Short mmCIF file of C-alpha atoms in Angstrom, two decimals:
data_model
loop_
_atom_site.label_atom_id
_atom_site.label_comp_id
_atom_site.label_asym_id
_atom_site.label_seq_id
_atom_site.Cartn_x
_atom_site.Cartn_y
_atom_site.Cartn_z
CA MET A 1 -8.14 2.40 6.91
CA ARG A 2 -5.00 2.71 9.73
CA ILE A 3 -1.13 2.62 8.71
CA VAL A 4 1.94 3.35 10.42
CA THR A 5 4.74 4.37 8.82
CA GLY A 6 8.44 4.08 9.87
CA ASP A 7 11.55 5.85 8.79
CA GLU A 8 15.45 6.57 9.53
CA CYS A 9 14.82 9.54 12.00
CA GLY A 10 12.90 6.84 14.53
CA LEU A 11 10.17 8.73 14.48
CA LEU A 12 6.70 6.23 13.85
CA LYS A 13 3.22 8.59 12.15
CA GLU A 14 -0.25 6.82 11.13
CA CYS A 15 -2.06 7.84 8.87
CA LEU A 16 -5.36 7.87 8.10
CA PRO A 17 -5.63 8.10 4.37
CA SER A 18 -9.80 9.65 4.32
CA LEU A 19 -8.01 12.42 6.41
CA ALA A 20 -6.24 12.92 3.39
CA LYS A 21 -7.71 15.37 1.01
CA LYS A 22 -8.92 17.25 4.06
CA LYS A 23 -6.20 20.18 4.56
CA SER A 24 -5.87 23.77 5.12
CA ALA A 25 -3.95 26.01 3.36
CA LYS A 26 -3.56 28.73 5.16
CA THR A 27 -2.00 32.26 3.60
CA VAL A 28 1.57 33.44 4.10
CA ASP A 29 2.07 36.48 1.89
CA GLU A 30 -0.69 37.44 0.14
CA SER A 31 1.64 39.50 -2.18
CA LYS A 32 3.09 36.34 -4.03
CA LYS A 33 0.01 34.13 -2.81
CA SER A 34 1.64 31.08 -1.69
CA ASN A 35 -0.70 28.47 0.15
CA ILE A 36 1.23 25.51 2.38
CA ILE A 37 -0.56 23.30 2.32
CA VAL A 38 -0.67 21.10 5.97
CA ASP A 39 -1.88 17.68 5.34
CA GLU A 40 -4.23 16.44 7.89
CA GLY A 41 -3.79 13.24 8.07
CA ILE A 42 -0.29 12.05 10.07
CA ARG A 43 -0.16 11.69 13.62
CA ARG A 44 2.89 11.32 15.27
CA ILE A 45 2.85 8.21 17.55
CA ASN A 46 6.28 9.31 19.94
CA ASN A 47 6.20 12.94 20.65
CA GLY A 48 8.59 12.64 23.47
CA GLU A 49 11.55 10.95 21.71
CA ARG A 50 14.12 12.66 18.79
CA SER A 51 15.24 12.09 15.95
CA CYS A 52 18.23 9.82 14.75
CA ARG A 53 19.52 8.20 12.55
CA ARG A 54 20.57 6.19 15.18
CA ARG A 55 17.73 4.38 16.79
CA GLY A 56 16.05 4.02 12.21
CA ILE A 57 13.91 2.02 12.75
CA VAL A 58 14.31 -1.36 9.79
CA ALA A 59 10.99 -3.30 10.55
CA LEU A 60 7.02 -3.17 12.00
CA THR A 61 4.29 -6.01 12.44
CA TRP A 62 1.46 -6.68 14.39
CA THR A 63 1.64 -8.40 18.35
CA ASN A 64 -1.98 -8.45 19.49
CA THR A 65 -4.45 -8.23 15.51
CA GLU A 66 -7.03 -7.57 17.12
CA GLU A 67 -8.80 -4.46 16.00
CA ASP A 68 -5.91 -3.52 15.65
CA ARG A 69 -4.66 -2.56 19.65
CA GLU A 70 -0.43 -3.40 19.39
CA PHE A 71 2.19 -3.05 17.30
CA SER A 72 6.46 -3.31 17.18
CA SER A 73 9.46 -1.87 15.91
CA LEU A 74 12.60 -2.62 15.48
CA HIS A 75 15.54 0.14 15.84
CA LEU A 76 18.60 -0.21 14.42
CA ASP A 77 20.62 -0.67 17.87
CA GLY A 78 18.92 -3.83 18.64
CA SER A 79 16.44 -2.78 20.69
CA VAL A 80 12.12 -3.81 19.99
CA GLU A 81 9.36 -0.91 21.85
CA VAL A 82 6.01 -1.99 21.38
CA TRP A 83 3.19 0.35 21.51
CA GLU A 84 -0.52 -0.04 22.39
CA ARG A 85 -2.82 0.98 20.26
CA GLY A 86 -5.38 3.77 23.31
CA HIS A 87 -8.70 3.41 24.73
CA PHE A 88 -10.42 5.96 22.79
CA ASP A 89 -11.02 4.71 18.72
CA GLU A 90 -11.97 7.58 16.53
CA ASP A 91 -8.58 9.24 16.79
CA PHE A 92 -5.71 8.15 15.30
CA GLY A 93 -2.17 8.57 16.56
CA ASN A 94 -3.34 7.41 19.61
CA TYR A 95 -0.81 5.22 21.40
CA ARG A 96 1.07 4.64 24.11
CA PHE A 97 4.49 3.07 25.24
CA SER A 98 4.13 0.29 26.38
CA ARG A 99 7.75 -2.09 26.76
CA LYS A 100 10.94 -2.12 26.12
CA PHE A 101 14.26 -5.01 24.54
CA ASP A 102 17.19 -3.94 24.60
CA ASN A 103 20.06 -5.41 22.17
CA ILE A 104 18.06 -8.78 21.60
CA PHE A 105 21.08 -9.44 19.20
CA GLY A 106 23.94 -8.80 21.93
CA ASP A 107 26.91 -6.78 20.45
CA VAL A 108 25.07 -4.80 17.33
CA VAL A 109 26.61 -1.61 19.39
CA GLY A 110 30.49 -1.71 18.79
CA ASP A 111 32.83 1.47 20.12
CA GLY A 112 32.70 3.01 16.31
CA GLY A 113 28.73 2.98 17.01
CA LEU A 114 26.22 0.58 14.63
CA ASP A 115 28.56 -2.33 12.95
CA PRO A 116 27.42 -2.64 9.53
CA MET A 117 28.33 -6.41 10.20
CA LYS A 118 25.82 -6.99 12.75
CA ARG A 119 23.05 -4.40 12.08
CA PRO A 120 18.98 -5.71 12.49
CA LEU A 121 17.59 -7.18 9.09
CA GLY A 122 13.82 -7.30 9.80
CA PHE A 123 11.81 -9.82 12.40
CA SER A 124 7.80 -10.72 11.66
CA GLN A 125 5.71 -12.17 14.62
CA TYR A 126 4.48 -15.58 14.70
CA SER A 127 2.20 -17.88 16.25
CA ILE A 128 3.12 -20.66 18.29
CA GLU A 129 0.02 -23.30 20.52
CA GLY A 130 -2.07 -19.64 20.06
CA LYS A 131 0.97 -17.87 22.10
CA SER A 132 1.98 -14.78 19.32
CA MET A 133 6.35 -14.32 18.93
CA ILE A 134 8.68 -12.90 17.66
CA CYS A 135 11.26 -13.57 14.99
CA ALA A 136 13.86 -10.66 14.75
CA ALA A 137 17.58 -11.68 11.90
CA ASN A 138 19.97 -9.76 11.83
CA THR A 139 22.87 -9.81 8.82
CA GLU A 140 25.38 -11.69 10.68
CA GLY A 141 22.79 -14.20 10.06
CA LYS A 142 21.70 -14.89 13.76
CA VAL A 143 17.50 -15.10 14.30
CA VAL A 144 15.76 -14.84 17.72
CA LEU A 145 13.71 -15.08 18.70
CA LEU A 146 10.88 -12.92 21.26
CA ASP A 147 8.23 -13.29 23.24
CA PRO A 148 6.47 -9.41 23.27
CA THR A 149 4.18 -10.56 25.61
CA LEU A 150 6.39 -10.45 28.70
CA GLU A 151 5.63 -7.40 31.39
CA ASN A 152 8.89 -6.46 33.18
CA ASN A 153 11.15 -5.31 29.93
CA GLN A 154 13.96 -8.23 31.11
CA THR A 155 16.23 -9.03 26.76
CA ALA A 156 17.53 -12.58 28.80
CA ASN A 157 13.57 -13.11 29.49
CA ALA A 158 12.35 -11.77 26.79
CA VAL A 159 14.64 -13.98 24.16
CA ARG A 160 13.69 -17.42 24.03
CA SER A 161 15.87 -18.75 22.00
CA SER A 162 18.59 -18.42 19.14
CA PHE A 163 21.22 -19.38 16.33
CA THR A 164 23.13 -18.63 13.44
CA VAL A 165 21.90 -19.70 10.12
CA PHE A 166 25.10 -19.64 8.08
CA GLN A 167 27.27 -22.03 10.23
CA GLY A 168 31.04 -22.45 10.04
CA SER A 169 31.52 -18.89 7.54
CA ASN A 170 32.57 -16.41 8.22
CA ASN A 171 31.32 -12.99 9.13
CA LYS A 172 32.05 -10.67 6.17
CA SER A 173 31.62 -11.96 2.09
CA THR A 174 34.72 -9.79 0.51
CA LYS A 175 34.59 -9.69 -2.92
CA LEU A 176 37.18 -8.36 -5.20
CA GLY A 177 38.56 -5.63 -1.79
CA VAL A 178 34.53 -5.13 -0.31
CA THR A 179 33.50 -6.61 2.29
CA TYR A 180 29.91 -7.21 2.58
CA PRO A 181 27.89 -8.61 5.39
CA LEU A 182 26.47 -12.66 5.46
CA ALA A 183 23.03 -11.42 4.97
CA SER A 184 20.11 -9.03 2.45
CA SER A 185 17.68 -10.35 3.30
CA MET A 186 15.02 -12.55 5.48
CA SER A 187 11.54 -13.71 6.09
CA VAL A 188 9.13 -16.14 8.82
CA ASP A 189 6.18 -17.81 6.25
CA GLU A 190 4.12 -17.93 9.92
CA ALA A 191 1.71 -21.09 8.76
CA ASN A 192 4.90 -23.41 9.04
CA HIS A 193 7.00 -21.60 10.94
CA TYR A 194 9.99 -21.68 8.46
CA VAL A 195 12.67 -18.44 7.85
CA ALA A 196 14.03 -18.09 5.20
CA MET A 197 17.50 -16.05 4.57
CA GLY A 198 20.34 -15.26 1.96
CA GLY A 199 22.64 -13.03 0.99
CA LYS A 200 25.81 -11.91 -1.31
CA GLU A 201 26.58 -15.05 -2.34
CA ARG A 202 25.22 -16.94 -0.66
CA GLU A 203 21.90 -19.36 -1.50
CA THR A 204 18.66 -18.89 0.59
CA VAL A 205 18.16 -21.33 3.37
CA LEU A 206 14.80 -22.02 4.86
CA TRP A 207 15.11 -23.42 9.09
CA ASP A 208 12.51 -23.76 11.46
CA LEU A 209 11.38 -21.85 13.92
CA ASN A 210 10.48 -24.79 16.08
CA THR A 211 13.46 -26.89 16.02
CA SER A 212 16.24 -24.85 15.14
CA GLN A 213 17.64 -26.68 11.77
CA GLN A 214 17.99 -26.55 8.72
CA VAL A 215 15.17 -28.01 6.22
CA TRP A 216 15.23 -26.29 2.42
CA LYS A 217 18.93 -24.60 0.59
CA ALA A 218 18.15 -23.25 -2.80
CA LYS A 219 20.62 -24.67 -6.20
CA ASN A 220 21.59 -21.70 -8.45
CA LEU A 221 20.63 -21.92 -12.08
CA PRO A 222 22.48 -24.48 -14.37
CA PRO A 223 25.96 -22.57 -15.54
CA ASP A 224 25.59 -21.02 -19.36
CA ALA A 225 26.31 -23.66 -22.19
CA GLN A 226 29.68 -20.80 -23.22
CA THR A 227 31.12 -19.08 -20.41
CA LEU A 228 30.23 -22.05 -18.27
CA LEU A 229 30.09 -19.78 -14.92
CA GLN A 230 26.87 -19.90 -12.94
CA PRO A 231 24.62 -16.69 -12.37
CA GLN A 232 24.93 -14.76 -9.46
CA VAL A 233 23.03 -15.10 -6.74
CA TRP A 234 22.58 -11.86 -3.92
CA PRO A 235 19.14 -12.77 -2.65
CA THR A 236 17.84 -9.51 -1.83
CA ALA A 237 13.98 -9.17 -1.10
CA ILE A 238 11.99 -13.02 0.47
CA SER A 239 7.65 -13.23 0.11
CA PHE A 240 6.81 -16.68 1.31
CA LEU A 241 3.67 -17.34 -1.90
CA LYS A 242 0.16 -17.94 0.63
CA ASN A 243 -3.60 -18.90 -2.52
CA SER A 244 -1.31 -19.00 -4.87
CA VAL A 245 -1.80 -19.85 -8.40
CA PHE A 246 0.64 -23.12 -7.42
CA SER A 247 0.48 -22.81 -3.96
CA ASN A 248 -2.42 -24.14 -1.21
CA ALA A 249 -3.27 -21.97 1.89
CA ASP A 250 -0.48 -24.03 3.72
CA GLY A 251 2.71 -22.16 1.32
CA ASN A 252 4.55 -24.30 -1.04
CA ILE A 253 5.79 -21.20 -2.97
CA MET A 254 8.23 -19.09 -2.31
CA ALA A 255 9.84 -15.92 -4.57
CA VAL A 256 13.06 -14.22 -3.82
CA GLY A 257 14.30 -11.58 -5.12
CA SER A 258 17.84 -10.71 -6.42
CA ALA A 259 20.49 -7.68 -6.65
CA HIS A 260 20.88 -8.72 -10.10
CA ASN A 261 16.88 -7.60 -11.80
CA GLU A 262 14.92 -10.65 -11.24
CA VAL A 263 12.49 -12.95 -9.21
CA ARG A 264 13.21 -16.74 -8.71
CA ILE A 265 9.86 -18.36 -7.89
CA TYR A 266 10.91 -22.17 -5.75
CA ASP A 267 9.46 -24.99 -4.89
CA ILE A 268 10.00 -25.67 -1.07
CA ARG A 269 8.62 -28.65 0.16
CA VAL A 270 9.99 -29.86 2.02
CA LYS A 271 8.37 -32.97 3.27
CA ASP A 272 8.46 -34.46 -0.69
CA ALA A 273 11.67 -36.55 -0.75
CA GLN A 274 11.75 -35.32 -4.71
CA ALA A 275 11.13 -31.25 -3.63
CA ILE A 276 13.40 -28.82 -6.26
CA ARG A 277 15.92 -27.25 -4.99
CA ARG A 278 16.67 -25.38 -8.36
CA PRO A 279 14.21 -22.12 -9.38
CA PHE A 280 10.64 -23.37 -11.87
CA ALA A 281 10.81 -19.64 -13.73
CA VAL A 282 12.34 -16.39 -13.11
CA THR A 283 11.18 -13.28 -15.09
CA PRO A 284 12.83 -12.95 -18.05
CA PHE A 285 16.03 -11.20 -18.87
CA GLY A 286 14.63 -6.57 -18.99
CA LEU A 287 11.22 -6.87 -17.30
CA ILE A 288 12.79 -5.58 -13.91
CA GLU A 289 15.61 -3.55 -14.62
CA HIS A 290 17.19 -2.30 -10.45
CA ARG A 291 17.76 -3.69 -8.39
CA VAL A 292 14.57 -6.18 -6.46
CA THR A 293 13.89 -4.30 -2.43
CA ALA A 294 9.84 -5.20 -1.77
CA LEU A 295 8.36 -8.32 -3.11
CA CYS A 296 4.34 -8.08 -2.65
CA GLN A 297 1.71 -10.58 -2.87
CA SER A 298 -1.27 -8.76 -4.27
CA ASN A 299 -3.99 -11.53 -5.26
CA ALA A 300 -3.76 -15.15 -6.61
CA HIS A 301 -2.16 -14.70 -9.72
CA THR A 302 -0.03 -11.20 -9.37
CA LEU A 303 2.76 -10.45 -7.14
CA VAL A 304 4.09 -7.04 -7.58
CA VAL A 305 8.15 -5.59 -7.67
CA GLY A 306 9.43 -3.04 -5.60
CA ASP A 307 12.87 -1.90 -7.15
CA ALA A 308 15.51 0.99 -6.45
CA ALA A 309 14.97 3.13 -8.86
CA GLY A 310 11.36 3.27 -7.77
CA TYR A 311 8.88 1.31 -10.02
CA LEU A 312 6.02 -0.32 -9.07
CA ASN A 313 5.62 -3.70 -10.55
CA ALA A 314 2.83 -6.11 -11.37
CA VAL A 315 4.02 -9.70 -12.67
CA ASP A 316 1.44 -12.37 -13.61
CA LEU A 317 1.77 -14.77 -12.54
CA ARG A 318 -0.48 -16.70 -14.90
CA LYS A 319 2.03 -16.85 -16.91
CA LEU A 320 4.59 -18.74 -15.75
CA GLY A 321 5.42 -21.58 -18.64
CA LYS A 322 6.80 -24.47 -17.80
CA LYS A 323 10.88 -25.68 -17.75
CA ALA A 324 12.44 -25.38 -20.82
CA ARG A 325 15.71 -26.32 -22.04
CA VAL A 326 17.73 -23.84 -24.75
CA LYS A 327 21.36 -23.83 -24.60
CA LYS A 328 21.46 -25.25 -21.28
CA SER A 329 19.38 -22.39 -19.58
CA ILE A 330 15.85 -22.01 -18.40
CA THR A 331 13.44 -19.44 -19.51
CA THR A 332 10.38 -18.35 -18.60
CA THR A 333 7.01 -16.57 -19.74
CA VAL A 334 6.06 -14.72 -17.27
CA GLY A 335 4.85 -11.12 -18.47
CA SER A 336 4.31 -7.66 -16.56
CA GLN A 337 0.70 -6.23 -16.45
CA GLY A 338 2.17 -2.85 -15.35
CA ARG A 339 2.92 -0.57 -13.62
CA PHE A 340 2.26 1.85 -10.76
CA VAL A 341 2.85 5.53 -12.04
CA GLY A 342 4.16 7.24 -8.74
CA PRO A 343 6.44 6.45 -6.16
CA VAL A 344 11.08 8.51 -7.10
CA GLY A 345 12.36 7.22 -5.74
CA SER A 346 13.62 3.88 -4.15
CA VAL A 347 10.86 1.71 -2.37
CA GLN A 348 11.52 0.00 0.34
CA SER A 349 8.53 -1.88 1.75
CA VAL A 350 5.69 -2.74 -0.10
CA VAL A 351 2.31 -4.17 2.65
CA LYS A 352 -1.51 -5.38 1.26
CA HIS A 353 -4.28 -5.27 2.78
CA TYR A 354 -5.00 -8.36 4.68
CA ASP A 355 -8.77 -9.25 2.45
CA SER A 356 -9.50 -6.27 0.42
CA PRO A 357 -6.81 -5.64 -2.75
CA VAL A 358 -5.52 -2.82 -1.61
CA ILE A 359 -1.44 -1.69 -1.02
CA ALA A 360 0.71 -0.16 0.27
CA ALA A 361 3.74 1.11 -0.22
CA VAL A 362 6.53 3.69 1.21
CA GLY A 363 10.52 4.15 0.07
CA LEU A 364 12.85 7.23 0.10
CA ASP A 365 10.85 9.92 -1.63
CA ARG A 366 9.37 10.51 1.67
CA MET A 367 5.69 9.76 0.05
CA LEU A 368 3.15 7.39 2.11
CA ARG A 369 1.25 5.93 -1.40
CA VAL A 370 -2.54 3.59 -1.39
CA TYR A 371 -2.84 1.56 -4.87
CA ASP A 372 -5.86 -0.48 -5.89
CA SER A 373 -3.83 -3.36 -6.56
CA GLU A 374 -6.88 -4.75 -9.22
CA ASN A 375 -6.66 -1.73 -11.59
CA ARG A 376 -3.07 0.53 -10.59
CA LYS A 377 -5.24 3.32 -9.59
CA GLU A 378 -3.38 5.77 -6.82
CA LEU A 379 -5.97 6.51 -4.24
CA ALA A 380 -4.02 8.23 -2.23
CA CYS A 381 -0.83 9.89 -1.51
CA MET A 382 1.05 11.61 1.85
CA TYR A 383 4.45 13.45 2.17
CA LEU A 384 6.06 12.51 5.31
CA LYS A 385 8.66 14.73 5.91
CA GLN A 386 11.57 11.43 5.68
CA ARG A 387 12.79 9.17 4.33
CA LEU A 388 11.22 6.25 4.25
CA LYS A 389 11.62 2.79 5.86
CA CYS A 390 8.74 0.23 6.50
CA VAL A 391 4.71 0.67 6.25
CA LEU A 392 2.50 -1.08 8.52
CA VAL A 393 -1.52 -1.90 7.74
CA GLY A 394 -4.16 -1.93 10.07
CA ARG A 395 -7.86 -4.03 9.18
CA GLU A 396 -10.04 -1.60 8.49
CA ARG A 397 -11.15 -2.04 5.21
CA MET A 398 -11.25 1.22 2.20
CA ALA A 399 -13.18 1.86 -0.34
CA ARG A 400 -11.91 1.74 -3.82
CA GLY A 401 -15.09 3.94 -5.80
CA ASP A 402 -14.38 6.30 -7.96
CA ASP A 403 -14.65 9.57 -5.24
CA ASP A 404 -11.60 7.53 -3.37
CA SER A 405 -13.62 8.39 0.36
CA ILE A 406 -13.43 5.26 3.43
CA VAL A 407 -16.88 3.26 3.46
CA SER A 408 -19.35 5.49 5.15
CA GLU A 409 -21.44 3.78 7.45
CA ASN A 410 -24.19 5.00 6.37
CA GLU A 411 -23.61 3.78 2.65
CA GLY A 412 -25.38 0.08 1.63
CA ASP A 413 -27.57 0.91 3.79
CA ILE A 414 -31.86 -1.10 2.93
CA ASP A 415 -33.89 1.28 5.07
CA GLN A 416 -31.72 4.82 3.40
CA GLU A 417 -34.33 6.71 0.68
CA ASP A 418 -33.06 7.33 -2.42
CA VAL A 419 -32.36 11.06 -3.68
CA VAL A 420 -34.35 11.38 -6.88
CA ASP A 421 -33.89 14.95 -8.76
CA ASP A 422 -36.20 15.48 -11.26
CA TYR A 423 -35.32 15.89 -15.20
CA VAL A 424 -36.16 18.67 -16.63
CA ASP A 425 -34.32 20.00 -20.76
CA SER A 426 -32.24 23.11 -20.55
CA ASP A 427 -33.80 24.65 -23.35
CA LEU A 428 -36.90 24.76 -21.62
CA GLU A 429 -35.99 25.54 -18.39
CA GLY A 430 -36.06 29.56 -19.19
CA SER A 431 -39.13 29.28 -20.69
CA VAL A 432 -40.69 27.64 -18.86
CA ASN A 433 -39.12 30.01 -15.47
CA GLU A 434 -41.12 32.73 -16.64
CA ASN A 435 -44.25 30.86 -17.94
CA ASN A 436 -44.36 29.43 -13.18
CA GLU A 437 -43.47 34.04 -13.15
CA ASP A 438 -46.69 35.10 -15.15
CA ASP A 439 -48.53 32.08 -13.38
CA ASP A 440 -47.71 33.45 -10.25
CA ASP A 441 -47.84 37.55 -10.73
CA ASP A 442 -52.19 36.62 -11.54
CA ASP A 443 -52.40 34.64 -9.20
CA ASP A 444 -50.92 37.55 -7.02
CA GLY A 445 -53.86 40.20 -8.32
CA ASP A 446 -57.60 39.87 -7.40
CA ASP A 447 -60.46 38.50 -8.32
CA HIS A 448 -61.97 41.29 -11.10
CA SER A 449 -58.28 40.60 -12.45
CA GLY A 450 -58.55 37.68 -14.44
CA SER A 451 -62.11 39.41 -16.65
CA GLN A 452 -59.97 42.13 -16.84
CA ASP A 453 -56.83 40.45 -18.73
CA SER A 454 -59.82 38.84 -20.68
CA GLN A 455 -61.42 42.24 -22.05
CA GLU A 456 -57.88 43.70 -23.30
CA LEU A 457 -56.90 40.55 -24.58
CA SER A 458 -59.71 40.79 -27.25
CA GLU A 459 -59.13 44.03 -28.23
CA SER A 460 -55.85 43.41 -28.67
CA GLU A 461 -57.13 40.31 -31.80
CA SER A 462 -58.94 43.39 -32.44
CA ASP A 463 -56.62 46.00 -32.95
CA ILE A 464 -53.88 42.89 -34.75
CA GLU A 465 -56.80 41.93 -37.92
CA SER A 466 -57.30 45.54 -38.51
CA GLU A 467 -53.33 45.21 -38.70
CA GLU A 468 -53.33 42.80 -41.17
CA ASN A 469 -56.45 43.80 -43.21
CA SER A 470 -54.08 46.39 -44.05
CA SER A 471 -51.13 45.46 -44.44
CA ALA A 472 -52.67 42.40 -47.11
CA SER A 473 -54.49 45.61 -48.89
CA ASP A 474 -51.15 47.74 -49.44
CA ASP A 475 -49.23 45.26 -51.37
CA GLU A 476 -50.17 41.10 -51.96
CA ASP A 477 -46.35 40.60 -53.02
CA ASP A 478 -44.76 41.09 -49.67
CA ALA A 479 -44.29 39.17 -46.99
CA PRO A 480 -47.12 39.16 -43.49
CA PRO A 481 -45.26 41.19 -41.31
CA SER A 482 -44.03 40.03 -38.08
CA GLY A 483 -46.33 41.58 -35.78
CA LYS A 484 -46.93 40.12 -31.76
CA ARG A 485 -48.38 36.43 -32.01
CA ARG A 486 -51.86 35.27 -29.45
CA LYS A 487 -50.98 34.21 -26.44
CA GLN A 488 -52.45 30.40 -26.93
#
């Protein structure tokens, strides 16, 4: 199972959880008996580049998913880099730089450095007419469609089209003297070619990538019956649910995590004339205690929610109840399946393997953690030194057995011979070994040793009988002595 991570210093690393347990310990000082543990399952990809926060990595995506051959990285300066896997599949971390597209958003870098109102927000890959495309967005609400297969590295030719989501709005959102960017989250629906974006006090909107038109917009919950105030809106994480308990393979359900400690579930069937714009379910108060930072669907009925405090909660979608109005407010019965124990820093990204119940999570605690999504057991944990921002999981599968190891090549072979050990009782093991030693000594002797042993045995038996008779005649009331026992 190959995992690629990106951190805030611009470093790309490939990790193999199968090698996480194979560690080499080097003793620094024998008197202090302190060991430095070096993890062997981590390899840096961009070795020739210096670490720089200006080049921090925002998001990662596959551009060629066949055998994990090619992926792209989006950086804070607005550039997109494409990396190709080497020819030697047995070596990990063997990626070479292929091409680069500079400043795809335009004026991202200002006079004083990076403009926080226009910094890159994220990007994702989608296919149209059999061709791989990339949809990228920034905090200004600008969406760019990029062709990563172009070889001449010219950004003007690679950018196919662009549009602005929040039309007619200023590029700032000011509240109580604090300025916020327009957009704070984005996600791409690969099946329907939609992009969803939302920001502080701006509801989530859905745009069609083919027509560059808005097709759907969310609506807030009804106002409170007592205060007549509507709940605050601040989408911070968006995920499209596929093959869930509410939708089919095409996907018509969208989950939106908020900075106000809740997750809302929307029905986004835009072709339906009676489509519901309000969320039909929200997580109850207290289920999520901190700002939602990452969402990931682990199976048809489970949604993994990561927050700013390092908590990974598994929300059970099967416990979603019908909409009920109590004092003109929506209440639901969303329950939690449990928590993934481990992360202690803000969770930045959670990604599931495409066909296995395995998820990978990274965050500001500098740890890459791999979990079994069914029983929430931690399969691997790797320390990567820098604060991580995004993770990318390859197509190689990972076993979820008790030994938490990668599936071996011979596993499941019906022609493989079984190793069966004979059962040996621990109490009789010592006596059996003694008898075997006596037998070995007897076998090493000559042929006349057998007659000699029988003669000695008869003499010993006669001595034992005489001793018993004499002791019995002396005192009949006493117990018989514990003399030598006769060999069988």
